[in-house]
Tab-separated table of C-alpha atoms in Angstrom:
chain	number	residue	atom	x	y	z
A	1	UNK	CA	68.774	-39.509	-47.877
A	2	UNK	CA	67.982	-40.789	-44.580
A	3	UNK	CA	68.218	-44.338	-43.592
A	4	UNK	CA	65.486	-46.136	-41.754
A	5	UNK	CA	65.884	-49.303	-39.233
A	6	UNK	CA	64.057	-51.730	-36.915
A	7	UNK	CA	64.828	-50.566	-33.556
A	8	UNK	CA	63.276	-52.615	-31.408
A	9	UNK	CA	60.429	-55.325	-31.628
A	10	UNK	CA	58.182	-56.613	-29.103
A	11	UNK	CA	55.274	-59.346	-29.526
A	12	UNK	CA	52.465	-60.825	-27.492
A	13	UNK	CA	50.894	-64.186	-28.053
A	14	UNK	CA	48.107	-66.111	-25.752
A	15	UNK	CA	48.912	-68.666	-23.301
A	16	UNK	CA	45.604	-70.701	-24.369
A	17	UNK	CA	46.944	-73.163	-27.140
A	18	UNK	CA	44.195	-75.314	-29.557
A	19	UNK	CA	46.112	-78.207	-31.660
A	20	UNK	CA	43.926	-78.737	-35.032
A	21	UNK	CA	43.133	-82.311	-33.704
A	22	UNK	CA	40.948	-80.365	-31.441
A	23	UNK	CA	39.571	-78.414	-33.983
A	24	UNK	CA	38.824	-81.049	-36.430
A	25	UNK	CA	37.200	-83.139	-34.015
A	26	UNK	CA	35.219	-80.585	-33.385
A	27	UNK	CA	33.648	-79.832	-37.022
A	28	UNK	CA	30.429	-81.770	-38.138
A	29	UNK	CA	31.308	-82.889	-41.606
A	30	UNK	CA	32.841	-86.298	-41.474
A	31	UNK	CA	36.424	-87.449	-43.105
A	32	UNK	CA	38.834	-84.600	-42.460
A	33	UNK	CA	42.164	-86.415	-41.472
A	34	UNK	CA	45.698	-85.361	-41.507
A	35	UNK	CA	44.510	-81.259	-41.757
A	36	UNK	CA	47.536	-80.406	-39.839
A	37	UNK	CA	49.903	-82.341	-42.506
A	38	UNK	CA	47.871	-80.632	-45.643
A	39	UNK	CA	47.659	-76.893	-44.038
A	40	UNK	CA	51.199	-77.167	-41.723
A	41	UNK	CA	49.546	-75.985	-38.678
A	42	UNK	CA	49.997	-77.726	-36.061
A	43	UNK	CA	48.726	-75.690	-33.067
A	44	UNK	CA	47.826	-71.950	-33.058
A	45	UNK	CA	47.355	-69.582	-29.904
A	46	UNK	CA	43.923	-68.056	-29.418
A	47	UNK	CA	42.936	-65.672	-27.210
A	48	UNK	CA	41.306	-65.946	-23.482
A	49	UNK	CA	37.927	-65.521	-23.860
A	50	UNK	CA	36.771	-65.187	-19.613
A	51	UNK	CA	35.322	-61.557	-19.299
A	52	UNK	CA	37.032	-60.935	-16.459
A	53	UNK	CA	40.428	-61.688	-18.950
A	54	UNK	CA	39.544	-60.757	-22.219
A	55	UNK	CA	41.536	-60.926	-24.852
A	56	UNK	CA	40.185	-58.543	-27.949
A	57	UNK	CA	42.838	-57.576	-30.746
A	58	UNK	CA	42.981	-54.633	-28.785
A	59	UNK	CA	44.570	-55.699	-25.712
A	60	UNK	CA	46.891	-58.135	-28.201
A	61	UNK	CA	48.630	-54.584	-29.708
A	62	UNK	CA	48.853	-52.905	-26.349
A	63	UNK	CA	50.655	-55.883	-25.177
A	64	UNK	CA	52.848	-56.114	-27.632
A	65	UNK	CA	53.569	-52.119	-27.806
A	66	UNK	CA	54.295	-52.499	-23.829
A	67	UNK	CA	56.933	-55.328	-24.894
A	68	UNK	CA	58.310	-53.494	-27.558
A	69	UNK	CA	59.249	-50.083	-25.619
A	70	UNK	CA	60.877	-52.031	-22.926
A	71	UNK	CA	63.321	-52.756	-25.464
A	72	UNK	CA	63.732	-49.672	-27.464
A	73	UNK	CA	65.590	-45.942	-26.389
A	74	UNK	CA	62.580	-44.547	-26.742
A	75	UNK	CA	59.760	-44.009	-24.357
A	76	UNK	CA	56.063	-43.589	-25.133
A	77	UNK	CA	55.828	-39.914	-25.561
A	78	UNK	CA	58.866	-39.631	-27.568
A	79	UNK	CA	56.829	-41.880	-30.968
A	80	UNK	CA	56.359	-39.855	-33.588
A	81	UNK	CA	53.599	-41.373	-34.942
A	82	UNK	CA	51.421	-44.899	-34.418
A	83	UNK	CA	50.038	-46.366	-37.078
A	84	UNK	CA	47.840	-49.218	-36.428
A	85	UNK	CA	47.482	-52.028	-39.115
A	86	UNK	CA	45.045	-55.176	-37.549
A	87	UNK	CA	42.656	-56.738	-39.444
A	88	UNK	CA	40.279	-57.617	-37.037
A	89	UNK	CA	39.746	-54.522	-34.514
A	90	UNK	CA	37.996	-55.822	-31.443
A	91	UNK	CA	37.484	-54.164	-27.849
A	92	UNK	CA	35.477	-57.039	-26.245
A	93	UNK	CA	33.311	-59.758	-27.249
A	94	UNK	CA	31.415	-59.169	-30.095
A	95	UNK	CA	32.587	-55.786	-30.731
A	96	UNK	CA	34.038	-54.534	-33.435
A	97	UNK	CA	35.741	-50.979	-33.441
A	98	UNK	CA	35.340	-48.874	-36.375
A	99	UNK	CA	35.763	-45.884	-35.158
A	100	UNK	CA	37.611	-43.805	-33.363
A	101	UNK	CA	40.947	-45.410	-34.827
A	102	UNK	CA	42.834	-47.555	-33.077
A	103	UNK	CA	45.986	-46.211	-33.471
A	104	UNK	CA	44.323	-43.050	-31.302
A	105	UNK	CA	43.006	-45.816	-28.806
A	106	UNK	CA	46.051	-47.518	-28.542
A	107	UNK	CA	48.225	-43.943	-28.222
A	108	UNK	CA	45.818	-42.951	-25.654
A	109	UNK	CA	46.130	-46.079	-23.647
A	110	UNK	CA	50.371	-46.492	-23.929
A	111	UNK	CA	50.438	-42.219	-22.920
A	112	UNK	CA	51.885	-41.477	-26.655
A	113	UNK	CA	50.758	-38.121	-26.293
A	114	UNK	CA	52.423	-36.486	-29.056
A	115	UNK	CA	52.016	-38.869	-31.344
A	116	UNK	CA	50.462	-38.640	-34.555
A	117	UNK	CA	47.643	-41.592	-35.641
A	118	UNK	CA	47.521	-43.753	-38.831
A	119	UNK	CA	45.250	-46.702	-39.247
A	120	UNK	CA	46.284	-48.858	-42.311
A	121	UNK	CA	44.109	-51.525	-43.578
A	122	UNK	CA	45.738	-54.025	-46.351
A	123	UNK	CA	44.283	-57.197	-44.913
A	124	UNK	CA	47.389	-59.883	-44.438
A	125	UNK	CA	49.970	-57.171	-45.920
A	126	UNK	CA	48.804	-54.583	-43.226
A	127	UNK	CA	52.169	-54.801	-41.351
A	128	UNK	CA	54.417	-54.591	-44.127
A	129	UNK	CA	52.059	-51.495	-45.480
A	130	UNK	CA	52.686	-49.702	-42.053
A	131	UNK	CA	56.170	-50.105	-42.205
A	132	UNK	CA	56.366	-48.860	-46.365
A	133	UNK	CA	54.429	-45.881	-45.125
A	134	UNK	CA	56.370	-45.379	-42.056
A	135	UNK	CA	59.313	-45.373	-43.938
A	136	UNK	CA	58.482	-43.249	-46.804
A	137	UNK	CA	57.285	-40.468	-43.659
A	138	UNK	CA	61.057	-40.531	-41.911
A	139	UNK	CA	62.609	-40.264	-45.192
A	140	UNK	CA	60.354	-37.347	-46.273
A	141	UNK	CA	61.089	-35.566	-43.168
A	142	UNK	CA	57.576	-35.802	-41.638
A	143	UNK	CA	58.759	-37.777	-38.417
A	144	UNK	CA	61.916	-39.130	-37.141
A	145	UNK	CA	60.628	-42.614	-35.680
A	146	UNK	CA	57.003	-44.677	-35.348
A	147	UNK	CA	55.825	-47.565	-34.238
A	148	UNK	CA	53.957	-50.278	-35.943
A	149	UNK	CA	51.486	-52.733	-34.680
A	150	UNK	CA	48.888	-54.930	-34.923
A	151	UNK	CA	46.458	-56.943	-32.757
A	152	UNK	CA	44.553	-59.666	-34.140
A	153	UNK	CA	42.091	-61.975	-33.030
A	154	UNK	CA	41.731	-63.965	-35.723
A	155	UNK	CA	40.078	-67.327	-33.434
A	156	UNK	CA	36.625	-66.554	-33.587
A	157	UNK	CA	36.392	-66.693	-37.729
A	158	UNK	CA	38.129	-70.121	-36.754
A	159	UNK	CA	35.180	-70.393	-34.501
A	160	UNK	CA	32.869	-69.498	-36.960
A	161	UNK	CA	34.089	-71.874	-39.186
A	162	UNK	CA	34.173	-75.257	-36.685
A	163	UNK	CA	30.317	-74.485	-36.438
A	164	UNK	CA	29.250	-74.023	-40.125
A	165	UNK	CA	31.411	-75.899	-42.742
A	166	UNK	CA	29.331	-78.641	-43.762
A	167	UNK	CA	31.462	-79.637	-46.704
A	168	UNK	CA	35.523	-80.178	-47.306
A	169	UNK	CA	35.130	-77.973	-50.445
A	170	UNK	CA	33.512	-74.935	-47.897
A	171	UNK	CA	34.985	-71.707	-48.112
A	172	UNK	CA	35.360	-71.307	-44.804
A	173	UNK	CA	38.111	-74.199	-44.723
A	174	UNK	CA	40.789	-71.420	-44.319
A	175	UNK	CA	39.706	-70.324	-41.394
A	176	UNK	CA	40.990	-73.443	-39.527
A	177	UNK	CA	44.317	-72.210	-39.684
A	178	UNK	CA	44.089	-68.611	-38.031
A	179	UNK	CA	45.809	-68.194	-34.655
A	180	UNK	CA	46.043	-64.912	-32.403
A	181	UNK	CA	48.768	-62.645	-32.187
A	182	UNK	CA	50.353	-59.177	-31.361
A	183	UNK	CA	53.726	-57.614	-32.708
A	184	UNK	CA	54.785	-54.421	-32.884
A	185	UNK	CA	57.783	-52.800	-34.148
A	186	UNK	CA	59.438	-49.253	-34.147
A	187	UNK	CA	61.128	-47.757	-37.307
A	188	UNK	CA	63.187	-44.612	-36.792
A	189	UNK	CA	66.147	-42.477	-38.513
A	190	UNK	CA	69.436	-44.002	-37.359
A	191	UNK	CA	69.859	-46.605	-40.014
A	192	UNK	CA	73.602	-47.113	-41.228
A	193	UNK	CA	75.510	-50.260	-42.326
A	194	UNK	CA	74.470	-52.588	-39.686
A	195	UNK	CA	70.760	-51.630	-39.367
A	196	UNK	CA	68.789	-50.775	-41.818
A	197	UNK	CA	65.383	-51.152	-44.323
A	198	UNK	CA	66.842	-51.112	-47.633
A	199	UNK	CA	63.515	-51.069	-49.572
A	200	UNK	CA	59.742	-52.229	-49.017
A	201	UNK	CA	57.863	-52.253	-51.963
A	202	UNK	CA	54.021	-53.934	-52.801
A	203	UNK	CA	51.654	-54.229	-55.268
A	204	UNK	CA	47.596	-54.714	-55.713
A	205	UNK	CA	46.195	-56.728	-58.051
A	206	UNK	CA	42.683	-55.533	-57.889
A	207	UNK	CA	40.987	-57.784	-59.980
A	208	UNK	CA	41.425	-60.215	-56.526
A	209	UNK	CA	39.745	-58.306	-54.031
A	210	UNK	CA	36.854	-60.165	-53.636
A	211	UNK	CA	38.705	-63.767	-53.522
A	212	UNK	CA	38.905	-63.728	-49.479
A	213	UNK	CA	36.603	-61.639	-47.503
A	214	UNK	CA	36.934	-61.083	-43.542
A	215	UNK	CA	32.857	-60.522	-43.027
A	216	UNK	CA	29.605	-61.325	-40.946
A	217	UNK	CA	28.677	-64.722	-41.280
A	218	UNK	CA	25.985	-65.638	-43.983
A	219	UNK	CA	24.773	-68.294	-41.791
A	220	UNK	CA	24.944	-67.077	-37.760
A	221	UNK	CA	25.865	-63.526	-35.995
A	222	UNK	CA	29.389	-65.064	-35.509
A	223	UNK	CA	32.634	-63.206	-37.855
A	224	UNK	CA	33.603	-65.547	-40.824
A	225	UNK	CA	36.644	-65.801	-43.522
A	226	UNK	CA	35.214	-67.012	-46.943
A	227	UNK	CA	38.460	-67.629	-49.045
A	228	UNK	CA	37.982	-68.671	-52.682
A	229	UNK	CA	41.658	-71.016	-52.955
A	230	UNK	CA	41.610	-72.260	-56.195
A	231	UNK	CA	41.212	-68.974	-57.580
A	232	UNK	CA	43.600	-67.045	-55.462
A	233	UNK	CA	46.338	-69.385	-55.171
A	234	UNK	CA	47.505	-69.784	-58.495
A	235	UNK	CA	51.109	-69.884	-60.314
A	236	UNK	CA	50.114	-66.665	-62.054
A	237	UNK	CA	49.397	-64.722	-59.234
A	238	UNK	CA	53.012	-65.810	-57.650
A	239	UNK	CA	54.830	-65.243	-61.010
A	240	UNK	CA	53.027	-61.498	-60.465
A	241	UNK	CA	54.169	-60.913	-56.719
A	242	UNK	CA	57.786	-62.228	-57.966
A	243	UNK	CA	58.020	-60.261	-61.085
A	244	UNK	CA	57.460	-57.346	-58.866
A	245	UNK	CA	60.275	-57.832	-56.281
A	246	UNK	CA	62.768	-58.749	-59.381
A	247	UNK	CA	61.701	-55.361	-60.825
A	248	UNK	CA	62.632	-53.951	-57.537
A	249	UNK	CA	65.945	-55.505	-56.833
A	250	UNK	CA	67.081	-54.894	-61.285
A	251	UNK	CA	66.607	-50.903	-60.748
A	252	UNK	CA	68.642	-51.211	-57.792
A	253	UNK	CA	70.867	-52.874	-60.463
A	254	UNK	CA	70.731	-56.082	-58.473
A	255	UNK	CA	69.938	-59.537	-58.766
A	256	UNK	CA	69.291	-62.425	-56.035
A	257	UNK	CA	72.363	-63.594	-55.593
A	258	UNK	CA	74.232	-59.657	-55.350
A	259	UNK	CA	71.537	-58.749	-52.712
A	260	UNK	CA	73.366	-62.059	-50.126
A	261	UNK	CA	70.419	-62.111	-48.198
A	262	UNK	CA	70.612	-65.141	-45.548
A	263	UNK	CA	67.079	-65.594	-44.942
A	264	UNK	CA	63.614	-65.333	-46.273
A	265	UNK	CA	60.241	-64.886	-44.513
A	266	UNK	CA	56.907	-65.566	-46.224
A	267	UNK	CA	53.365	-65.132	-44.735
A	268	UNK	CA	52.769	-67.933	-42.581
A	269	UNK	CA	49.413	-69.633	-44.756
A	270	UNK	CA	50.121	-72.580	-45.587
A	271	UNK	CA	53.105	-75.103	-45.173
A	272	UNK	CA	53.087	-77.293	-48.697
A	273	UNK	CA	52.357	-73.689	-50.550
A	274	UNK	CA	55.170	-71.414	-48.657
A	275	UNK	CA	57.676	-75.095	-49.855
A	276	UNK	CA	56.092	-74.598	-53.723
A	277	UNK	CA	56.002	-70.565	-53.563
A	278	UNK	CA	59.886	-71.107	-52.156
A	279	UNK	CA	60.515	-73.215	-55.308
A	280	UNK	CA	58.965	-71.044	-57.562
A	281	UNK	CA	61.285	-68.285	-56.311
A	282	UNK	CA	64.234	-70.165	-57.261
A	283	UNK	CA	62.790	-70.852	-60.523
A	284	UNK	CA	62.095	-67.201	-60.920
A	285	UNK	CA	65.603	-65.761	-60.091
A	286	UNK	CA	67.577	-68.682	-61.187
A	287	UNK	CA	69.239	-69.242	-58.339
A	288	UNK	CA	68.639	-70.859	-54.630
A	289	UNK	CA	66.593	-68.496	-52.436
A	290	UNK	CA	67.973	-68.196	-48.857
A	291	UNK	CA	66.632	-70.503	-45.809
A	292	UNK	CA	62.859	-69.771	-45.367
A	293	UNK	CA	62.040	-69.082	-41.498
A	294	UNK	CA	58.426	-70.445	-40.238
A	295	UNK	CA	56.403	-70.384	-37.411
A	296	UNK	CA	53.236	-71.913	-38.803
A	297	UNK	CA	53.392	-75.238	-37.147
A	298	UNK	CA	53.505	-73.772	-34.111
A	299	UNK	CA	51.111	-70.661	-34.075
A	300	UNK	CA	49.611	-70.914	-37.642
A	301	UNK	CA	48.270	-67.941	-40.120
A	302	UNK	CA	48.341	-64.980	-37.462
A	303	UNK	CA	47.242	-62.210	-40.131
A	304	UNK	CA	49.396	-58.643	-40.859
A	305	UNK	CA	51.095	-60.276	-37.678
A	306	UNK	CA	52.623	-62.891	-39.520
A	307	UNK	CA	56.097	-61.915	-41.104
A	308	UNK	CA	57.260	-59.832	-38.033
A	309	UNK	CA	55.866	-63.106	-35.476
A	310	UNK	CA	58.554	-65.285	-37.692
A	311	UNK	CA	61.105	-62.356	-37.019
A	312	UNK	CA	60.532	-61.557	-33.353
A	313	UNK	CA	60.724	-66.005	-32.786
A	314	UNK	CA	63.901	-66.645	-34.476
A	315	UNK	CA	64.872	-63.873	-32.819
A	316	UNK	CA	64.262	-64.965	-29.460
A	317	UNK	CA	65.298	-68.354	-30.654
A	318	UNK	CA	69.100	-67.005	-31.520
A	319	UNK	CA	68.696	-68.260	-34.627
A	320	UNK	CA	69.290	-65.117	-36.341
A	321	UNK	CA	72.632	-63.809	-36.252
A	322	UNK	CA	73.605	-60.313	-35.982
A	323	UNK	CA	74.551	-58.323	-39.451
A	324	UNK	CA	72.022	-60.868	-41.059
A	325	UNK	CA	70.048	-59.760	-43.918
A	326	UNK	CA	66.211	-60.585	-44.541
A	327	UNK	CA	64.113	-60.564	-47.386
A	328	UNK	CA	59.948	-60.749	-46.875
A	329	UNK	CA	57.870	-61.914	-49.375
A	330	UNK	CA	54.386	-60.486	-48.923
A	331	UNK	CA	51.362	-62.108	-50.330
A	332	UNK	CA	47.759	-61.051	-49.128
A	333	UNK	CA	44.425	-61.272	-50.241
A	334	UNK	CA	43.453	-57.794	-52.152
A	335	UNK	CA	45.547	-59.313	-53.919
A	336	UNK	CA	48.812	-57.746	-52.490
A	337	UNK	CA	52.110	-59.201	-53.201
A	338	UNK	CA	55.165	-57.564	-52.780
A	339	UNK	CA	58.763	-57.825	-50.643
A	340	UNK	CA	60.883	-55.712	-47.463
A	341	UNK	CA	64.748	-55.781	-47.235
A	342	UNK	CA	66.164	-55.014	-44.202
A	343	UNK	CA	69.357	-56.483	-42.041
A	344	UNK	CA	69.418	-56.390	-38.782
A	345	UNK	CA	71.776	-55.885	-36.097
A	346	UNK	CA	70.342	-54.469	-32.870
A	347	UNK	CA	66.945	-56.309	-32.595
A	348	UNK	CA	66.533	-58.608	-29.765
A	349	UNK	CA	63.745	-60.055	-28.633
């Protein structure tokens, strides 16, 4: 069978940082104190919003495509395939892009020319779904490499949010953690010892889907992220995402511990949750889980982005030596939970 890898990642983030003191001074209900301590976000980039310089989640992928091919053997018209997986798919203020696909936008604009297009859409997950689907193509023999991205401006739902929760108990509350971001990543056939993505496996719980919706505000013509908490973040629902990944690792006829995986990477939601969810592993599997890596404090809940922004900062950080292996947990709203096993060797960032 072939082996698949991460050959090279790339990322773009704004310049324009907002702190969540900013934020919460700017909301109208009264009494919200300490939100960075309860959510772990600290600041979170967000995108310039000057129409001679804007920033859509458009020009957030191509950016990070640009910085991902300047470190990868492969140019632009030797991809395979694109497959696009942002959440939010913006091409200017106010506009949001249904169609044509962005993946055919973004080929178009990076002169993939022979590229094939995929757009994915499996809301937080949609990064890790790209890569499962990339890698299931190379090892089918449909392509021999892709590349994976997303773009998303996420700020305006914060936006949104600043203007219309009127109590600490509104759904919108989530939304005050969402930061911009673009990462992309390419996948190809040259995987061996050193390199390579040993499995990526998710799973939808259906009966979730409607417990955090990315929609048109009730209230204004501004974009808004109603998350019901209490009834997606529950112990059940975590016991389900890690039931699946042991069910992964036992047909592999592996445990925790046999995998010796030096790191973990969870989507970047919420501080005090990722510390219980990361205690709850080790309960799960009986045995310590590796060192989580984070980046929430610093650019909060960045959507698909999330996993591979932790990935591509560590990276550039030197904090992750070479041969090192990585396990993701994925959680998403959908509800999609699920994990990716890869080591690395060649990424840089």
């Amino acid at each position: 069978m072939r082996r698949t890898r991460f050959e090279s990642i790339g990322r773009y983030t704004p310049e324009t940082v907002r702190s969540t003191e900013e934020l919460v001074a700017a909301l109208a209900v009264p009494g919200v104190t300490n939100l960075d301590l309860v959510t772990g976000v600290k600041n979170r980039r967000v995108c310039d919003s000057h129409p001679q310089r804007y920033e859509s989640s458009f020009e957030l992928a191509e950016h990070a495509i640009a910085d991902c091919l300047r470190r990868s053997d492969y140019a632009a018209d030797e991809l395979d395939i694109i497959i696009s997986a942002s959440i939010t798919r913006t091409r200017g203020k106010g506009i949001h892009c249904g169609a044509p696909p962005f993946a055919l936008m973004l080929r178009n604009a990076v002169g993939a020319t022979l590229a094939r297009c995929l757009d994915v859409s499996n809301a937080c997950a949609g990064m890790v779904t790209g890569v499962l689907v990339l890698d299931r193509m190379i090892k089918a023999g449909v392509v021999r490499n892709g590349l994976v991205v997303s773009g998303e401006q996420l700020s305006p739902a914060a936006e949104t949010a600043v203007r219309e929760i009127s109590t600490r108990s509104d759904p919108q509350f989530s939304a005050l953690t969402l930061g911009d971001a673009g990462v992309a990543v390419v996948v190809d056939d040259r995987g061996d010892d050193d390199d390579e993505i040993h499995y990526v496996e998710l799973m939808t719980l259906a009966e979730g889907a409607e417990l955090c919706l990315g929609m048109p505000s009730n209230r204004s013509n501004g974009i808004a992220l109603y998350t019901d908490n209490r009834a997606m973040q529950t112990d059940t629902h975590y016991r389900q995402g890690l039931d699946r990944i042991a069910t992964v690792m036992a047909k592999a006829g592996n445990g925790l511990a046999r995998e010796n995986f030096d790191f973990c990477i969870y989507h970047q939601f919420s501080g005090p949750v990722i510390e219980y969810l990361h205690d709850l592993a080790g309960q799960r599997f009986g045995e310590p889980v590796p060192t989580a890596l984070n980046v929430l404090h610093d650019y909060g809940n960045t959507g698909s982005t999330s996993h591979f922004l932790v990935l591509h900062e560590h990276l550039r950080q030197q904090r992750i030596p070479k041969g090192s292996k990585i396990l993701m947990f994925s959680q998403a709203s959908g509800i999609v939970s699920g994990g990716l096993a890869t080591t690395i060797s060649r990424l840089e960032a």
